[in-house]
mmCIF file of N, CA and C in Angstrom:
data_model
loop_
_atom_site.group_PDB
_atom_site.id
_atom_site.type_symbol
_atom_site.label_atom_id
_atom_site.label_comp_id
_atom_site.label_asym_id
_atom_site.label_seq_id
_atom_site.Cartn_x
_atom_site.Cartn_y
_atom_site.Cartn_z
ATOM 1 N N UNK A 151 -22.531 7.603 17.621
ATOM 2 C CA UNK A 151 -21.720 7.408 18.817
ATOM 3 C C UNK A 151 -20.254 7.280 18.421
ATOM 4 N N UNK A 152 -19.343 7.810 19.224
ATOM 5 C CA UNK A 152 -17.918 7.637 18.925
ATOM 6 C C UNK A 152 -17.469 6.208 19.218
ATOM 7 N N UNK A 153 -16.378 5.803 18.594
ATOM 8 C CA UNK A 153 -15.898 4.433 18.759
ATOM 9 C C UNK A 153 -15.503 4.110 20.195
ATOM 10 N N UNK A 154 -15.171 5.112 21.000
ATOM 11 C CA UNK A 154 -14.811 4.799 22.387
ATOM 12 C C UNK A 154 -16.031 4.430 23.233
ATOM 13 N N UNK A 155 -17.249 4.525 22.671
ATOM 14 C CA UNK A 155 -18.459 4.047 23.340
ATOM 15 C C UNK A 155 -18.741 2.573 23.041
ATOM 16 N N UNK A 156 -17.975 1.976 22.138
ATOM 17 C CA UNK A 156 -18.163 0.568 21.776
ATOM 18 C C UNK A 156 -17.632 -0.305 22.910
ATOM 19 N N UNK A 157 -18.457 -1.278 23.344
ATOM 20 C CA UNK A 157 -18.071 -2.166 24.445
ATOM 21 C C UNK A 157 -17.853 -3.607 24.000
ATOM 22 N N UNK A 158 -18.371 -3.976 22.826
ATOM 23 C CA UNK A 158 -18.197 -5.346 22.316
ATOM 24 C C UNK A 158 -18.199 -5.325 20.805
ATOM 25 N N UNK A 159 -17.294 -6.103 20.226
ATOM 26 C CA UNK A 159 -17.191 -6.222 18.771
ATOM 27 C C UNK A 159 -17.154 -7.701 18.413
ATOM 28 N N UNK A 160 -17.936 -8.080 17.414
ATOM 29 C CA UNK A 160 -17.860 -9.425 16.851
ATOM 30 C C UNK A 160 -17.419 -9.282 15.406
ATOM 31 N N UNK A 161 -16.328 -9.958 15.069
ATOM 32 C CA UNK A 161 -15.770 -9.911 13.720
ATOM 33 C C UNK A 161 -16.036 -11.259 13.058
ATOM 34 N N UNK A 162 -16.727 -11.234 11.927
ATOM 35 C CA UNK A 162 -16.997 -12.445 11.155
ATOM 36 C C UNK A 162 -16.064 -12.433 9.950
ATOM 37 N N UNK A 163 -15.288 -13.490 9.785
ATOM 38 C CA UNK A 163 -14.328 -13.606 8.684
ATOM 39 C C UNK A 163 -14.650 -14.839 7.859
ATOM 40 N N UNK A 164 -14.561 -14.716 6.538
ATOM 41 C CA UNK A 164 -14.760 -15.925 5.739
ATOM 42 C C UNK A 164 -13.465 -16.712 5.600
ATOM 43 N N UNK A 165 -12.348 -16.166 6.092
ATOM 44 C CA UNK A 165 -11.064 -16.874 6.111
ATOM 45 C C UNK A 165 -10.275 -16.378 7.320
ATOM 46 N N UNK A 166 -10.081 -17.227 8.310
ATOM 47 C CA UNK A 166 -9.392 -16.833 9.532
ATOM 48 C C UNK A 166 -7.940 -16.436 9.270
ATOM 49 N N UNK A 167 -7.403 -16.793 8.107
ATOM 50 C CA UNK A 167 -6.055 -16.355 7.742
ATOM 51 C C UNK A 167 -5.984 -14.838 7.575
ATOM 52 N N UNK A 168 -7.125 -14.173 7.422
ATOM 53 C CA UNK A 168 -7.171 -12.714 7.296
ATOM 54 C C UNK A 168 -7.170 -12.013 8.653
ATOM 55 N N UNK A 169 -7.192 -12.776 9.737
ATOM 56 C CA UNK A 169 -7.311 -12.176 11.069
ATOM 57 C C UNK A 169 -6.171 -11.213 11.378
ATOM 58 N N UNK A 170 -4.946 -11.552 11.009
ATOM 59 C CA UNK A 170 -3.799 -10.687 11.311
ATOM 60 C C UNK A 170 -3.986 -9.299 10.700
ATOM 61 N N UNK A 171 -4.405 -9.250 9.444
ATOM 62 C CA UNK A 171 -4.614 -7.966 8.770
ATOM 63 C C UNK A 171 -5.765 -7.212 9.423
ATOM 64 N N UNK A 172 -6.848 -7.908 9.697
ATOM 65 C CA UNK A 172 -8.003 -7.276 10.349
ATOM 66 C C UNK A 172 -7.587 -6.726 11.716
ATOM 67 N N UNK A 173 -6.790 -7.475 12.447
ATOM 68 C CA UNK A 173 -6.341 -7.047 13.767
ATOM 69 C C UNK A 173 -5.499 -5.770 13.684
ATOM 70 N N UNK A 174 -4.647 -5.675 12.675
ATOM 71 C CA UNK A 174 -3.827 -4.475 12.493
ATOM 72 C C UNK A 174 -4.705 -3.257 12.194
ATOM 73 N N UNK A 175 -5.698 -3.434 11.341
ATOM 74 C CA UNK A 175 -6.610 -2.337 11.008
ATOM 75 C C UNK A 175 -7.471 -1.982 12.216
ATOM 76 N N UNK A 176 -7.934 -2.983 12.934
ATOM 77 C CA UNK A 176 -8.741 -2.786 14.142
ATOM 78 C C UNK A 176 -8.008 -1.869 15.123
ATOM 79 N N UNK A 177 -6.709 -2.089 15.281
ATOM 80 C CA UNK A 177 -5.899 -1.292 16.190
ATOM 81 C C UNK A 177 -5.789 0.172 15.797
ATOM 82 N N UNK A 178 -6.080 0.491 14.541
ATOM 83 C CA UNK A 178 -6.055 1.879 14.083
ATOM 84 C C UNK A 178 -7.325 2.629 14.499
ATOM 85 N N UNK A 179 -8.373 1.887 14.825
ATOM 86 C CA UNK A 179 -9.661 2.498 15.159
ATOM 87 C C UNK A 179 -10.000 2.433 16.642
ATOM 88 N N UNK A 180 -9.466 1.444 17.344
ATOM 89 C CA UNK A 180 -9.757 1.275 18.763
ATOM 90 C C UNK A 180 -8.468 1.393 19.566
ATOM 91 N N UNK A 181 -8.599 1.923 20.785
ATOM 92 C CA UNK A 181 -7.443 2.038 21.665
ATOM 93 C C UNK A 181 -7.810 1.480 23.038
ATOM 94 N N UNK A 182 -6.807 1.335 23.899
ATOM 95 C CA UNK A 182 -7.050 0.797 25.234
ATOM 96 C C UNK A 182 -7.922 1.745 26.039
ATOM 97 N N UNK A 183 -8.819 1.247 26.830
ATOM 98 C CA UNK A 183 -9.148 -0.168 26.982
ATOM 99 C C UNK A 183 -9.979 -0.654 25.796
ATOM 100 N N UNK A 184 -9.514 -1.712 25.165
ATOM 101 C CA UNK A 184 -10.198 -2.244 23.989
ATOM 102 C C UNK A 184 -11.544 -2.847 24.379
ATOM 103 N N UNK A 185 -12.529 -2.758 23.483
ATOM 104 C CA UNK A 185 -13.796 -3.436 23.761
ATOM 105 C C UNK A 185 -13.607 -4.955 23.713
ATOM 106 N N UNK A 186 -14.480 -5.678 24.393
ATOM 107 C CA UNK A 186 -14.464 -7.133 24.288
ATOM 108 C C UNK A 186 -14.631 -7.499 22.822
ATOM 109 N N UNK A 187 -13.992 -8.599 22.399
ATOM 110 C CA UNK A 187 -14.053 -8.938 20.979
ATOM 111 C C UNK A 187 -14.063 -10.445 20.788
ATOM 112 N N UNK A 188 -14.804 -10.862 19.783
ATOM 113 C CA UNK A 188 -14.808 -12.253 19.345
ATOM 114 C C UNK A 188 -14.587 -12.254 17.843
ATOM 115 N N UNK A 189 -13.846 -13.239 17.361
ATOM 116 C CA UNK A 189 -13.638 -13.416 15.923
ATOM 117 C C UNK A 189 -14.147 -14.800 15.559
ATOM 118 N N UNK A 190 -14.994 -14.854 14.540
ATOM 119 C CA UNK A 190 -15.648 -16.100 14.153
ATOM 120 C C UNK A 190 -15.466 -16.317 12.660
ATOM 121 N N UNK A 191 -15.023 -17.517 12.291
ATOM 122 C CA UNK A 191 -14.914 -17.855 10.871
ATOM 123 C C UNK A 191 -16.259 -18.393 10.393
ATOM 124 N N UNK A 192 -16.728 -17.870 9.262
ATOM 125 C CA UNK A 192 -18.008 -18.285 8.688
ATOM 126 C C UNK A 192 -17.790 -18.744 7.251
ATOM 127 N N UNK A 193 -18.742 -19.493 6.728
ATOM 128 C CA UNK A 193 -18.590 -20.031 5.372
ATOM 129 C C UNK A 193 -18.956 -19.035 4.286
ATOM 130 N N UNK A 194 -19.657 -17.971 4.635
ATOM 131 C CA UNK A 194 -20.016 -16.976 3.632
ATOM 132 C C UNK A 194 -20.641 -15.760 4.282
ATOM 133 N N UNK A 195 -20.480 -14.618 3.625
ATOM 134 C CA UNK A 195 -21.054 -13.367 4.107
ATOM 135 C C UNK A 195 -21.852 -12.721 2.987
ATOM 136 N N UNK A 196 -22.732 -11.816 3.331
ATOM 137 C CA UNK A 196 -23.572 -11.133 2.345
ATOM 138 C C UNK A 196 -22.722 -10.412 1.306
ATOM 139 N N UNK A 197 -23.194 -10.451 0.072
ATOM 140 C CA UNK A 197 -22.555 -9.760 -1.051
ATOM 141 C C UNK A 197 -21.083 -10.128 -1.207
ATOM 142 N N UNK A 198 -20.736 -11.380 -0.874
ATOM 143 C CA UNK A 198 -19.369 -11.890 -1.009
ATOM 144 C C UNK A 198 -18.337 -11.089 -0.223
ATOM 145 N N UNK A 199 -18.763 -10.457 0.867
ATOM 146 C CA UNK A 199 -17.832 -9.716 1.720
ATOM 147 C C UNK A 199 -16.839 -10.683 2.353
ATOM 148 N N UNK A 200 -15.661 -10.188 2.669
ATOM 149 C CA UNK A 200 -14.657 -10.993 3.359
ATOM 150 C C UNK A 200 -14.754 -10.828 4.873
ATOM 151 N N UNK A 201 -15.247 -9.658 5.311
ATOM 152 C CA UNK A 201 -15.325 -9.347 6.736
ATOM 153 C C UNK A 201 -16.646 -8.646 7.032
ATOM 154 N N UNK A 202 -17.239 -9.008 8.154
ATOM 155 C CA UNK A 202 -18.403 -8.287 8.671
ATOM 156 C C UNK A 202 -18.120 -7.992 10.133
ATOM 157 N N UNK A 203 -18.427 -6.777 10.561
ATOM 158 C CA UNK A 203 -18.169 -6.387 11.941
ATOM 159 C C UNK A 203 -19.470 -5.917 12.573
ATOM 160 N N UNK A 204 -19.774 -6.494 13.726
ATOM 161 C CA UNK A 204 -20.947 -6.098 14.508
ATOM 162 C C UNK A 204 -20.429 -5.458 15.792
ATOM 163 N N UNK A 205 -20.916 -4.274 16.115
ATOM 164 C CA UNK A 205 -20.453 -3.572 17.310
ATOM 165 C C UNK A 205 -21.633 -3.197 18.196
ATOM 166 N N UNK A 206 -21.412 -3.289 19.497
ATOM 167 C CA UNK A 206 -22.394 -2.874 20.486
ATOM 168 C C UNK A 206 -21.791 -1.727 21.286
ATOM 169 N N UNK A 207 -22.540 -0.637 21.388
ATOM 170 C CA UNK A 207 -22.056 0.540 22.111
ATOM 171 C C UNK A 207 -23.041 0.924 23.202
ATOM 172 N N UNK A 208 -22.544 1.633 24.194
ATOM 173 C CA UNK A 208 -23.377 2.146 25.273
ATOM 174 C C UNK A 208 -23.515 3.649 25.092
ATOM 175 N N UNK A 209 -24.754 4.102 25.148
ATOM 176 C CA UNK A 209 -25.039 5.532 25.027
ATOM 177 C C UNK A 209 -25.529 6.023 26.383
ATOM 178 N N UNK A 210 -24.696 6.799 27.044
ATOM 179 C CA UNK A 210 -25.079 7.356 28.341
ATOM 180 C C UNK A 210 -25.470 8.808 28.146
ATOM 181 N N UNK A 211 -26.669 9.143 28.603
ATOM 182 C CA UNK A 211 -27.138 10.530 28.454
ATOM 183 C C UNK A 211 -27.132 11.240 29.774
#
């Protein structure tokens, strides 16, 4: 599915201080109208990742 089918994004960060950089990169992939988004700071992510992104998209046939 193309990114314009995404309706909700959840961003998990192990350091909320990285949000500004993530937000700048996010803007390179999504455009208005932006999908709903939540950013959550977590204590750890798989394989020592700094960011994990979960996206929900709608597929209309």
